[in-house]
Amino acid sequence: MKTMPSPDNLLAFDALARAGSFTTAADLLDCHKSLVSARIKELEREMGAALVLRTTRKVALTEAGERLRPHAARLRETVAQARMAVDETQSDVEGPLTVSTTSSLAQHVLGPALSELAASHPGLQLSLEVNNRLQDPVADVLDFCLRSARSHAIHDDRLVARLAGYASENLYASPAYLARHPAIRQPADLAAHRLLVMESEQRGGLKLTRGEQLLSQPTGALFYLNDYPLRTHLALKGHGITMLADYAVQSHLRDGELTRVLPEWHCDYWPIYLVHPFRAPLTRKYQTFIDFVLPRVAAALPENQMAQAGRASITR
């Protein structure tokens, strides 16, 4: 016999539909997965239909489950709006916020912005997780991720990806190294130099672009490294030429410790996104974080600075 579905059961179903597994759904709801399983079974009894197909690795929705999914999502949004209405009575932005990014972005882009945020909103309990592996904000229970879309696309209806700007990667070396070795006037000259690169970056030749021109340049001596700080350190010590993100070398360029090699040629270019789980509406804490951090991340990316300078010169 069909009965009125429980809101708690519908919310458990919504979490399961978004997460794709009982374990991750339990993390979203901050409960044990056995409770999620029990609520799904109870909802199926209430609705008089099977809603979920269970396998050893993941769950899938039945046709009835797919039809129920948008209704459960609307219930979650209604509950969130009710919580938001209550939150609006509190003027303070406070509580825990967990953010994840790569070591390079943490050091040169996000870390300074979070330090400013902590000073402006002392009620926030900020936690920065530095991790170079691709993380899922839902599965890993993170509030935000600042990540690159260079090696993967961000297409996930559970997530919102906000474009912060663009980063670029180019060739750099110390003036001391360049003074001791043959001059580099064209890409072919790199064959006489030592490159500090990852193997994947050199496979098939070093990829260089200039306008519409794309070049795969064979290289000479190589030292394969997948650690950015070590590559930077060795380049600063004069051990070779390496590829580094432009946002990571600004202080070294200002101090004259590194020099751009083949400045008219570029190695790579990719977007940087601030990613977070879909929530409607956003809580004040979330919105404050986005409004504060996103423009500061954008300002820390040299590609954004050059684009802004270009627009300014056009308007003069």
PDB file of C-alpha atoms in Angstrom:
ATOM      1  CA  MET A   1       0.000   0.000   0.000  1.00  0.00           C
ATOM      2  CA  LYS A   2       1.331   3.426  -0.974  1.00  0.00           C
ATOM      3  CA  THR A   3       1.709   6.003   1.791  1.00  0.00           C
ATOM      4  CA  MET A   4       2.867   9.622   1.957  1.00  0.00           C
ATOM      5  CA  PRO A   5       6.669   9.533   1.440  1.00  0.00           C
ATOM      6  CA  SER A   6       8.784  10.715   4.321  1.00  0.00           C
ATOM      7  CA  PRO A   7      10.798  13.919   3.624  1.00  0.00           C
ATOM      8  CA  ASP A   8      13.834  12.310   5.286  1.00  0.00           C
ATOM      9  CA  ASN A   9      13.529   9.332   2.954  1.00  0.00           C
ATOM     10  CA  LEU A  10      13.230  11.609  -0.090  1.00  0.00           C
ATOM     11  CA  LEU A  11      16.308  13.553   0.984  1.00  0.00           C
ATOM     12  CA  ALA A  12      18.228  10.301   1.394  1.00  0.00           C
ATOM     13  CA  PHE A  13      17.135   9.290  -2.110  1.00  0.00           C
ATOM     14  CA  ASP A  14      18.240  12.678  -3.497  1.00  0.00           C
ATOM     15  CA  ALA A  15      21.680  12.268  -1.891  1.00  0.00           C
ATOM     16  CA  LEU A  16      22.007   8.760  -3.324  1.00  0.00           C
ATOM     17  CA  ALA A  17      20.946   9.934  -6.789  1.00  0.00           C
ATOM     18  CA  ARG A  18      23.584  12.679  -6.731  1.00  0.00           C
ATOM     19  CA  ALA A  19      26.381  10.641  -5.169  1.00  0.00           C
ATOM     20  CA  GLY A  20      25.969   7.335  -6.998  1.00  0.00           C
ATOM     21  CA  SER A  21      26.881   5.239  -3.952  1.00  0.00           C
ATOM     22  CA  PHE A  22      25.530   4.611  -0.456  1.00  0.00           C
ATOM     23  CA  THR A  23      28.872   5.478   1.144  1.00  0.00           C
ATOM     24  CA  THR A  24      29.153   8.876  -0.538  1.00  0.00           C
ATOM     25  CA  ALA A  25      25.471   9.617   0.071  1.00  0.00           C
ATOM     26  CA  ALA A  26      26.046   8.903   3.768  1.00  0.00           C
ATOM     27  CA  ASP A  27      28.941  11.402   3.734  1.00  0.00           C
ATOM     28  CA  LEU A  28      26.682  14.016   2.176  1.00  0.00           C
ATOM     29  CA  LEU A  29      24.075  13.450   4.889  1.00  0.00           C
ATOM     30  CA  ASP A  30      26.628  12.986   7.679  1.00  0.00           C
ATOM     31  CA  CYS A  31      25.189   9.635   8.727  1.00  0.00           C
ATOM     32  CA  HIS A  32      25.960   5.906   8.453  1.00  0.00           C
ATOM     33  CA  LYS A  33      25.356   4.251   5.097  1.00  0.00           C
ATOM     34  CA  SER A  34      23.106   1.671   6.770  1.00  0.00           C
ATOM     35  CA  LEU A  35      20.706   4.512   7.602  1.00  0.00           C
ATOM     36  CA  VAL A  36      20.694   5.622   3.958  1.00  0.00           C
ATOM     37  CA  SER A  37      19.986   2.046   2.867  1.00  0.00           C
ATOM     38  CA  ALA A  38      17.149   1.725   5.372  1.00  0.00           C
ATOM     39  CA  ARG A  39      15.587   5.003   4.237  1.00  0.00           C
ATOM     40  CA  ILE A  40      15.755   3.986   0.574  1.00  0.00           C
ATOM     41  CA  LYS A  41      14.048   0.681   1.328  1.00  0.00           C
ATOM     42  CA  GLU A  42      11.373   2.502   3.329  1.00  0.00           C
ATOM     43  CA  LEU A  43      10.861   4.994   0.476  1.00  0.00           C
ATOM     44  CA  GLU A  44      10.439   2.150  -2.014  1.00  0.00           C
ATOM     45  CA  ARG A  45       7.776   0.677   0.280  1.00  0.00           C
ATOM     46  CA  GLU A  46       6.079   4.062   0.567  1.00  0.00           C
ATOM     47  CA  MET A  47       6.125   4.625  -3.202  1.00  0.00           C
ATOM     48  CA  GLY A  48       5.264   1.040  -4.089  1.00  0.00           C
ATOM     49  CA  ALA A  49       8.057   0.834  -6.660  1.00  0.00           C
ATOM     50  CA  ALA A  50      11.699  -0.128  -6.978  1.00  0.00           C
ATOM     51  CA  LEU A  51      13.732   3.040  -7.251  1.00  0.00           C
ATOM     52  CA  VAL A  52      17.336   1.818  -7.191  1.00  0.00           C
ATOM     53  CA  LEU A  53      19.276  -0.967  -8.912  1.00  0.00           C
ATOM     54  CA  ARG A  54      22.075  -2.093  -6.595  1.00  0.00           C
ATOM     55  CA  THR A  55      25.373  -3.559  -7.884  1.00  0.00           C
ATOM     56  CA  THR A  56      28.663  -4.341  -6.178  1.00  0.00           C
ATOM     57  CA  ARG A  57      30.299  -1.091  -7.354  1.00  0.00           C
ATOM     58  CA  LYS A  58      27.593   1.528  -7.787  1.00  0.00           C
ATOM     59  CA  VAL A  59      23.894   2.137  -7.841  1.00  0.00           C
ATOM     60  CA  ALA A  60      21.687   3.120 -10.756  1.00  0.00           C
ATOM     61  CA  LEU A  61      18.171   4.499 -10.772  1.00  0.00           C
ATOM     62  CA  THR A  62      15.222   2.647 -12.238  1.00  0.00           C
ATOM     63  CA  GLU A  63      12.782   4.441 -14.537  1.00  0.00           C
ATOM     64  CA  ALA A  64      10.626   5.212 -11.492  1.00  0.00           C
ATOM     65  CA  GLY A  65      13.709   6.490  -9.673  1.00  0.00           C
ATOM     66  CA  GLU A  66      14.632   8.781 -12.560  1.00  0.00           C
ATOM     67  CA  ARG A  67      11.115  10.254 -12.534  1.00  0.00           C
ATOM     68  CA  LEU A  68      11.266  10.774  -8.772  1.00  0.00           C
ATOM     69  CA  ARG A  69      14.724  12.367  -8.883  1.00  0.00           C
ATOM     70  CA  PRO A  70      13.742  15.969  -9.849  1.00  0.00           C
ATOM     71  CA  HIS A  71      10.998  16.019  -7.212  1.00  0.00           C
ATOM     72  CA  ALA A  72      13.450  14.919  -4.515  1.00  0.00           C
ATOM     73  CA  ALA A  73      15.912  17.587  -5.726  1.00  0.00           C
ATOM     74  CA  ARG A  74      13.236  20.268  -5.404  1.00  0.00           C
ATOM     75  CA  LEU A  75      12.564  19.127  -1.838  1.00  0.00           C
ATOM     76  CA  ARG A  76      16.278  19.518  -1.047  1.00  0.00           C
ATOM     77  CA  GLU A  77      16.242  23.008  -2.544  1.00  0.00           C
ATOM     78  CA  THR A  78      13.157  23.920  -0.499  1.00  0.00           C
ATOM     79  CA  VAL A  79      14.837  22.715   2.681  1.00  0.00           C
ATOM     80  CA  ALA A  80      17.991  24.648   1.767  1.00  0.00           C
ATOM     81  CA  GLN A  81      15.950  27.792   1.179  1.00  0.00           C
ATOM     82  CA  ALA A  82      14.322  27.368   4.589  1.00  0.00           C
ATOM     83  CA  ARG A  83      17.752  27.033   6.181  1.00  0.00           C
ATOM     84  CA  MET A  84      18.948  30.045   4.220  1.00  0.00           C
ATOM     85  CA  ALA A  85      16.046  32.100   5.527  1.00  0.00           C
ATOM     86  CA  VAL A  86      17.100  31.221   9.071  1.00  0.00           C
ATOM     87  CA  ASP A  87      20.769  31.838   8.298  1.00  0.00           C
ATOM     88  CA  GLU A  88      19.907  35.349   7.112  1.00  0.00           C
ATOM     89  CA  THR A  89      19.086  36.238  10.716  1.00  0.00           C
ATOM     90  CA  GLN A  90      22.751  35.663  11.572  1.00  0.00           C
ATOM     91  CA  SER A  91      25.149  38.325  10.325  1.00  0.00           C
ATOM     92  CA  ASP A  92      28.369  36.457  11.096  1.00  0.00           C
ATOM     93  CA  VAL A  93      30.145  34.285   8.520  1.00  0.00           C
ATOM     94  CA  GLU A  94      31.494  31.428  10.590  1.00  0.00           C
ATOM     95  CA  GLY A  95      32.046  27.695  10.807  1.00  0.00           C
ATOM     96  CA  PRO A  96      34.258  25.173   9.001  1.00  0.00           C
ATOM     97  CA  LEU A  97      35.258  25.450   5.332  1.00  0.00           C
ATOM     98  CA  THR A  98      37.494  22.845   3.685  1.00  0.00           C
ATOM     99  CA  VAL A  99      39.292  23.750   0.473  1.00  0.00           C
ATOM    100  CA  SER A 100      41.576  21.617  -1.706  1.00  0.00           C
ATOM    101  CA  THR A 101      44.054  22.481  -4.438  1.00  0.00           C
ATOM    102  CA  THR A 102      47.446  21.487  -5.861  1.00  0.00           C
ATOM    103  CA  SER A 103      50.702  22.360  -4.133  1.00  0.00           C
ATOM    104  CA  SER A 104      51.623  24.937  -6.779  1.00  0.00           C
ATOM    105  CA  LEU A 105      48.258  26.722  -6.731  1.00  0.00           C
ATOM    106  CA  ALA A 106      48.203  26.573  -2.926  1.00  0.00           C
ATOM    107  CA  GLN A 107      51.600  28.263  -2.603  1.00  0.00           C
ATOM    108  CA  HIS A 108      51.315  30.918  -5.277  1.00  0.00           C
ATOM    109  CA  VAL A 109      47.593  31.605  -5.752  1.00  0.00           C
ATOM    110  CA  LEU A 110      45.143  30.299  -3.156  1.00  0.00           C
ATOM    111  CA  GLY A 111      47.188  30.416   0.048  1.00  0.00           C
ATOM    112  CA  PRO A 112      47.554  34.230   0.131  1.00  0.00           C
ATOM    113  CA  ALA A 113      43.831  34.686  -0.642  1.00  0.00           C
ATOM    114  CA  LEU A 114      42.822  32.342   2.202  1.00  0.00           C
ATOM    115  CA  SER A 115      45.128  34.181   4.583  1.00  0.00           C
ATOM    116  CA  GLU A 116      43.312  37.433   3.775  1.00  0.00           C
ATOM    117  CA  LEU A 117      39.939  35.734   4.161  1.00  0.00           C
ATOM    118  CA  ALA A 118      40.861  34.346   7.586  1.00  0.00           C
ATOM    119  CA  ALA A 119      41.860  37.823   8.742  1.00  0.00           C
ATOM    120  CA  SER A 120      38.629  39.367   7.420  1.00  0.00           C
ATOM    121  CA  HIS A 121      36.332  36.663   8.855  1.00  0.00           C
ATOM    122  CA  PRO A 122      37.884  35.252  12.045  1.00  0.00           C
ATOM    123  CA  GLY A 123      34.774  33.143  12.683  1.00  0.00           C
ATOM    124  CA  LEU A 124      35.650  30.892   9.741  1.00  0.00           C
ATOM    125  CA  GLN A 125      37.543  27.675  10.467  1.00  0.00           C
ATOM    126  CA  LEU A 126      39.505  27.329   7.237  1.00  0.00           C
ATOM    127  CA  SER A 127      41.193  24.079   6.278  1.00  0.00           C
ATOM    128  CA  LEU A 128      43.404  23.896   3.156  1.00  0.00           C
ATOM    129  CA  GLU A 129      44.158  20.412   1.835  1.00  0.00           C
ATOM    130  CA  VAL A 130      47.114  20.323  -0.564  1.00  0.00           C
ATOM    131  CA  ASN A 131      46.753  17.344  -2.875  1.00  0.00           C
ATOM    132  CA  ASN A 132      48.008  16.916  -6.433  1.00  0.00           C
ATOM    133  CA  ARG A 133      45.560  14.150  -7.301  1.00  0.00           C
ATOM    134  CA  LEU A 134      42.202  14.969  -8.872  1.00  0.00           C
ATOM    135  CA  GLN A 135      39.611  15.203  -6.098  1.00  0.00           C
ATOM    136  CA  ASP A 136      35.827  15.017  -6.188  1.00  0.00           C
ATOM    137  CA  PRO A 137      34.317  17.601  -3.811  1.00  0.00           C
ATOM    138  CA  VAL A 138      31.292  15.371  -3.206  1.00  0.00           C
ATOM    139  CA  ALA A 139      33.091  12.067  -2.674  1.00  0.00           C
ATOM    140  CA  ASP A 140      35.942  13.659  -0.708  1.00  0.00           C
ATOM    141  CA  VAL A 141      33.576  15.857   1.359  1.00  0.00           C
ATOM    142  CA  LEU A 142      35.153  19.185   0.360  1.00  0.00           C
ATOM    143  CA  ASP A 143      33.508  22.588   0.236  1.00  0.00           C
ATOM    144  CA  PHE A 144      35.651  23.896  -2.615  1.00  0.00           C
ATOM    145  CA  CYS A 145      38.401  22.760  -4.994  1.00  0.00           C
ATOM    146  CA  LEU A 146      40.615  25.078  -7.013  1.00  0.00           C
ATOM    147  CA  ARG A 147      41.764  22.993  -9.910  1.00  0.00           C
ATOM    148  CA  SER A 148      43.082  22.984 -13.433  1.00  0.00           C
ATOM    149  CA  ALA A 149      41.159  21.655 -16.408  1.00  0.00           C
ATOM    150  CA  ARG A 150      44.370  21.069 -18.381  1.00  0.00           C
ATOM    151  CA  SER A 151      44.254  17.275 -18.159  1.00  0.00           C
ATOM    152  CA  HIS A 152      40.519  16.685 -17.765  1.00  0.00           C
ATOM    153  CA  ALA A 153      37.162  18.269 -18.425  1.00  0.00           C
ATOM    154  CA  ILE A 154      34.760  19.242 -15.699  1.00  0.00           C
ATOM    155  CA  HIS A 155      31.367  17.828 -16.684  1.00  0.00           C
ATOM    156  CA  ASP A 156      29.420  16.711 -13.634  1.00  0.00           C
ATOM    157  CA  ASP A 157      25.871  17.778 -12.820  1.00  0.00           C
ATOM    158  CA  ARG A 158      26.640  17.415  -9.095  1.00  0.00           C
ATOM    159  CA  LEU A 159      29.224  20.197  -9.314  1.00  0.00           C
ATOM    160  CA  VAL A 160      29.420  23.888 -10.167  1.00  0.00           C
ATOM    161  CA  ALA A 161      32.632  25.031 -11.879  1.00  0.00           C
ATOM    162  CA  ARG A 162      33.308  28.790 -11.792  1.00  0.00           C
ATOM    163  CA  LEU A 163      36.011  30.019 -14.155  1.00  0.00           C
ATOM    164  CA  ALA A 164      38.681  31.937 -12.244  1.00  0.00           C
ATOM    165  CA  GLY A 165      40.886  32.655 -15.241  1.00  0.00           C
ATOM    166  CA  TYR A 166      43.656  31.109 -17.307  1.00  0.00           C
ATOM    167  CA  ALA A 167      47.143  29.897 -16.525  1.00  0.00           C
ATOM    168  CA  SER A 168      50.040  29.368 -18.891  1.00  0.00           C
ATOM    169  CA  GLU A 169      53.254  27.369 -18.791  1.00  0.00           C
ATOM    170  CA  ASN A 170      56.462  28.429 -20.496  1.00  0.00           C
ATOM    171  CA  LEU A 171      60.203  27.808 -20.626  1.00  0.00           C
ATOM    172  CA  TYR A 172      62.468  29.336 -17.979  1.00  0.00           C
ATOM    173  CA  ALA A 173      66.142  29.180 -17.043  1.00  0.00           C
ATOM    174  CA  SER A 174      68.534  31.080 -14.812  1.00  0.00           C
ATOM    175  CA  PRO A 175      70.693  33.840 -16.357  1.00  0.00           C
ATOM    176  CA  ALA A 176      73.762  31.930 -15.138  1.00  0.00           C
ATOM    177  CA  TYR A 177      72.744  28.815 -17.092  1.00  0.00           C
ATOM    178  CA  LEU A 178      72.011  30.817 -20.245  1.00  0.00           C
ATOM    179  CA  ALA A 179      75.369  32.617 -19.991  1.00  0.00           C
ATOM    180  CA  ARG A 180      77.253  29.292 -19.937  1.00  0.00           C
ATOM    181  CA  HIS A 181      75.455  27.674 -22.878  1.00  0.00           C
ATOM    182  CA  PRO A 182      74.784  28.412 -26.552  1.00  0.00           C
ATOM    183  CA  ALA A 183      72.287  31.181 -27.329  1.00  0.00           C
ATOM    184  CA  ILE A 184      68.648  30.147 -27.905  1.00  0.00           C
ATOM    185  CA  ARG A 185      67.131  32.108 -30.777  1.00  0.00           C
ATOM    186  CA  GLN A 186      64.774  29.484 -32.211  1.00  0.00           C
ATOM    187  CA  PRO A 187      63.189  26.207 -30.980  1.00  0.00           C
ATOM    188  CA  ALA A 188      65.775  24.072 -32.821  1.00  0.00           C
ATOM    189  CA  ASP A 189      68.469  25.542 -30.554  1.00  0.00           C
ATOM    190  CA  LEU A 190      66.938  23.648 -27.600  1.00  0.00           C
ATOM    191  CA  ALA A 191      68.595  20.463 -28.903  1.00  0.00           C
ATOM    192  CA  ALA A 192      71.892  21.692 -27.451  1.00  0.00           C
ATOM    193  CA  HIS A 193      70.413  22.247 -23.977  1.00  0.00           C
ATOM    194  CA  ARG A 194      69.340  20.242 -20.961  1.00  0.00           C
ATOM    195  CA  LEU A 195      65.593  20.225 -20.275  1.00  0.00           C
ATOM    196  CA  LEU A 196      64.064  19.473 -16.869  1.00  0.00           C
ATOM    197  CA  VAL A 197      60.641  18.090 -17.804  1.00  0.00           C
ATOM    198  CA  MET A 198      58.105  15.363 -17.163  1.00  0.00           C
ATOM    199  CA  GLU A 199      58.285  12.470 -19.601  1.00  0.00           C
ATOM    200  CA  SER A 200      54.708  13.124 -20.758  1.00  0.00           C
ATOM    201  CA  GLU A 201      55.613  16.739 -21.604  1.00  0.00           C
ATOM    202  CA  GLN A 202      58.365  15.664 -23.968  1.00  0.00           C
ATOM    203  CA  ARG A 203      56.723  12.601 -25.550  1.00  0.00           C
ATOM    204  CA  GLY A 204      56.708  13.141 -29.325  1.00  0.00           C
ATOM    205  CA  GLY A 205      58.751  16.310 -28.956  1.00  0.00           C
ATOM    206  CA  LEU A 206      58.328  19.498 -26.982  1.00  0.00           C
ATOM    207  CA  LYS A 207      55.012  21.153 -27.956  1.00  0.00           C
ATOM    208  CA  LEU A 208      55.391  24.870 -28.712  1.00  0.00           C
ATOM    209  CA  THR A 209      52.955  27.366 -30.192  1.00  0.00           C
ATOM    210  CA  ARG A 210      53.333  30.832 -31.693  1.00  0.00           C
ATOM    211  CA  GLY A 211      50.072  32.325 -32.865  1.00  0.00           C
ATOM    212  CA  GLU A 212      48.553  29.728 -35.188  1.00  0.00           C
ATOM    213  CA  GLN A 213      51.867  27.873 -35.564  1.00  0.00           C
ATOM    214  CA  LEU A 214      52.238  24.568 -33.691  1.00  0.00           C
ATOM    215  CA  LEU A 215      55.627  22.889 -33.392  1.00  0.00           C
ATOM    216  CA  SER A 216      56.790  19.555 -31.946  1.00  0.00           C
ATOM    217  CA  GLN A 217      60.447  20.229 -31.269  1.00  0.00           C
ATOM    218  CA  PRO A 218      62.824  17.270 -30.647  1.00  0.00           C
ATOM    219  CA  THR A 219      65.086  17.936 -27.677  1.00  0.00           C
ATOM    220  CA  GLY A 220      68.510  16.879 -26.517  1.00  0.00           C
ATOM    221  CA  ALA A 221      69.547  16.036 -22.971  1.00  0.00           C
ATOM    222  CA  LEU A 222      66.621  15.407 -20.623  1.00  0.00           C
ATOM    223  CA  PHE A 223      66.138  15.046 -16.896  1.00  0.00           C
ATOM    224  CA  TYR A 224      62.641  13.732 -16.170  1.00  0.00           C
ATOM    225  CA  LEU A 225      61.009  15.341 -13.112  1.00  0.00           C
ATOM    226  CA  ASN A 226      57.376  15.416 -12.027  1.00  0.00           C
ATOM    227  CA  ASP A 227      57.924  17.668  -8.993  1.00  0.00           C
ATOM    228  CA  TYR A 228      57.424  21.387  -9.613  1.00  0.00           C
ATOM    229  CA  PRO A 229      59.349  22.659  -6.556  1.00  0.00           C
ATOM    230  CA  LEU A 230      62.357  20.515  -7.488  1.00  0.00           C
ATOM    231  CA  ARG A 231      62.230  21.674 -11.097  1.00  0.00           C
ATOM    232  CA  THR A 232      62.154  25.277  -9.928  1.00  0.00           C
ATOM    233  CA  HIS A 233      65.041  24.679  -7.513  1.00  0.00           C
ATOM    234  CA  LEU A 234      67.229  23.044 -10.159  1.00  0.00           C
ATOM    235  CA  ALA A 235      66.461  25.760 -12.694  1.00  0.00           C
ATOM    236  CA  LEU A 236      67.362  28.456 -10.144  1.00  0.00           C
ATOM    237  CA  LYS A 237      70.653  26.646  -9.486  1.00  0.00           C
ATOM    238  CA  GLY A 238      71.491  26.703 -13.198  1.00  0.00           C
ATOM    239  CA  HIS A 239      70.993  23.010 -13.978  1.00  0.00           C
ATOM    240  CA  GLY A 240      68.857  23.447 -17.082  1.00  0.00           C
ATOM    241  CA  ILE A 241      65.719  24.795 -18.747  1.00  0.00           C
ATOM    242  CA  THR A 242      62.318  23.833 -17.413  1.00  0.00           C
ATOM    243  CA  MET A 243      58.604  24.454 -17.978  1.00  0.00           C
ATOM    244  CA  LEU A 244      56.875  26.304 -15.151  1.00  0.00           C
ATOM    245  CA  ALA A 245      53.494  27.910 -14.658  1.00  0.00           C
ATOM    246  CA  ASP A 246      53.798  31.659 -15.071  1.00  0.00           C
ATOM    247  CA  TYR A 247      51.978  32.322 -11.788  1.00  0.00           C
ATOM    248  CA  ALA A 248      54.711  30.373  -9.958  1.00  0.00           C
ATOM    249  CA  VAL A 249      57.684  32.353 -11.234  1.00  0.00           C
ATOM    250  CA  GLN A 250      56.669  36.000 -10.849  1.00  0.00           C
ATOM    251  CA  SER A 251      58.919  36.712  -7.852  1.00  0.00           C
ATOM    252  CA  HIS A 252      61.870  34.955  -9.522  1.00  0.00           C
ATOM    253  CA  LEU A 253      61.405  37.095 -12.647  1.00  0.00           C
ATOM    254  CA  ARG A 254      61.241  40.302 -10.596  1.00  0.00           C
ATOM    255  CA  ASP A 255      64.412  39.341  -8.723  1.00  0.00           C
ATOM    256  CA  GLY A 256      66.251  38.414 -11.919  1.00  0.00           C
ATOM    257  CA  GLU A 257      66.682  34.788 -10.813  1.00  0.00           C
ATOM    258  CA  LEU A 258      64.904  33.330 -13.861  1.00  0.00           C
ATOM    259  CA  THR A 259      64.561  34.424 -17.474  1.00  0.00           C
ATOM    260  CA  ARG A 260      61.900  33.488 -20.017  1.00  0.00           C
ATOM    261  CA  VAL A 261      63.338  31.350 -22.819  1.00  0.00           C
ATOM    262  CA  LEU A 262      61.942  31.825 -26.350  1.00  0.00           C
ATOM    263  CA  PRO A 263      59.384  34.397 -25.097  1.00  0.00           C
ATOM    264  CA  GLU A 264      57.490  34.460 -28.390  1.00  0.00           C
ATOM    265  CA  TRP A 265      56.758  30.717 -28.064  1.00  0.00           C
ATOM    266  CA  HIS A 266      54.305  29.206 -25.568  1.00  0.00           C
ATOM    267  CA  CYS A 267      54.136  25.707 -24.076  1.00  0.00           C
ATOM    268  CA  ASP A 268      50.660  25.340 -22.585  1.00  0.00           C
ATOM    269  CA  TYR A 269      47.546  27.284 -21.662  1.00  0.00           C
ATOM    270  CA  TRP A 270      44.603  26.106 -19.573  1.00  0.00           C
ATOM    271  CA  PRO A 271      41.632  27.292 -17.465  1.00  0.00           C
ATOM    272  CA  ILE A 272      41.524  27.340 -13.664  1.00  0.00           C
ATOM    273  CA  TYR A 273      38.172  26.616 -11.996  1.00  0.00           C
ATOM    274  CA  LEU A 274      36.767  27.042  -8.520  1.00  0.00           C
ATOM    275  CA  VAL A 275      34.618  23.927  -8.120  1.00  0.00           C
ATOM    276  CA  HIS A 276      32.044  23.163  -5.434  1.00  0.00           C
ATOM    277  CA  PRO A 277      29.054  20.840  -4.924  1.00  0.00           C
ATOM    278  CA  PHE A 278      25.780  22.131  -6.331  1.00  0.00           C
ATOM    279  CA  ARG A 279      23.743  23.905  -3.678  1.00  0.00           C
ATOM    280  CA  ALA A 280      20.684  26.077  -4.242  1.00  0.00           C
ATOM    281  CA  PRO A 281      20.594  28.532  -2.707  1.00  0.00           C
ATOM    282  CA  LEU A 282      24.142  29.098  -1.495  1.00  0.00           C
ATOM    283  CA  THR A 283      24.569  29.774   2.203  1.00  0.00           C
ATOM    284  CA  ARG A 284      26.021  33.126   3.211  1.00  0.00           C
ATOM    285  CA  LYS A 285      29.282  31.406   4.192  1.00  0.00           C
ATOM    286  CA  TYR A 286      29.627  29.881   0.720  1.00  0.00           C
ATOM    287  CA  GLN A 287      28.721  33.079  -1.105  1.00  0.00           C
ATOM    288  CA  THR A 288      31.129  35.118   1.010  1.00  0.00           C
ATOM    289  CA  PHE A 289      33.934  32.682   0.206  1.00  0.00           C
ATOM    290  CA  ILE A 290      33.240  32.854  -3.532  1.00  0.00           C
ATOM    291  CA  ASP A 291      32.917  36.644  -3.621  1.00  0.00           C
ATOM    292  CA  PHE A 292      36.129  37.082  -1.634  1.00  0.00           C
ATOM    293  CA  VAL A 293      38.405  34.413  -3.119  1.00  0.00           C
ATOM    294  CA  LEU A 294      37.437  34.265  -6.797  1.00  0.00           C
ATOM    295  CA  PRO A 295      38.610  37.774  -7.801  1.00  0.00           C
ATOM    296  CA  ARG A 296      41.829  37.356  -5.796  1.00  0.00           C
ATOM    297  CA  VAL A 297      42.602  34.076  -7.541  1.00  0.00           C
ATOM    298  CA  ALA A 298      41.912  35.727 -10.887  1.00  0.00           C
ATOM    299  CA  ALA A 299      44.213  38.646 -10.029  1.00  0.00           C
ATOM    300  CA  ALA A 300      47.037  36.238  -9.104  1.00  0.00           C
ATOM    301  CA  LEU A 301      47.071  34.655 -12.584  1.00  0.00           C
ATOM    302  CA  PRO A 302      49.423  36.548 -14.948  1.00  0.00           C
ATOM    303  CA  GLU A 303      47.316  35.662 -17.988  1.00  0.00           C
ATOM    304  CA  ASN A 304      44.417  37.593 -16.427  1.00  0.00           C
ATOM    305  CA  GLN A 305      46.695  40.542 -15.683  1.00  0.00           C
ATOM    306  CA  MET A 306      47.853  40.716 -19.308  1.00  0.00           C
ATOM    307  CA  ALA A 307      44.274  40.466 -20.593  1.00  0.00           C
ATOM    308  CA  GLN A 308      43.192  43.317 -18.305  1.00  0.00           C
ATOM    309  CA  ALA A 309      46.152  45.428 -19.403  1.00  0.00           C
ATOM    310  CA  GLY A 310      45.240  44.797 -23.034  1.00  0.00           C
ATOM    311  CA  ARG A 311      41.630  45.839 -22.489  1.00  0.00           C
ATOM    312  CA  ALA A 312      42.781  48.982 -20.654  1.00  0.00           C
ATOM    313  CA  SER A 313      45.047  50.033 -23.545  1.00  0.00           C
ATOM    314  CA  ILE A 314      42.180  49.596 -26.023  1.00  0.00           C
ATOM    315  CA  THR A 315      39.864  51.865 -24.015  1.00  0.00           C
ATOM    316  CA  ARG A 316      42.383  54.690 -23.731  1.00  0.00           C
TER     317      ARG A 316
END
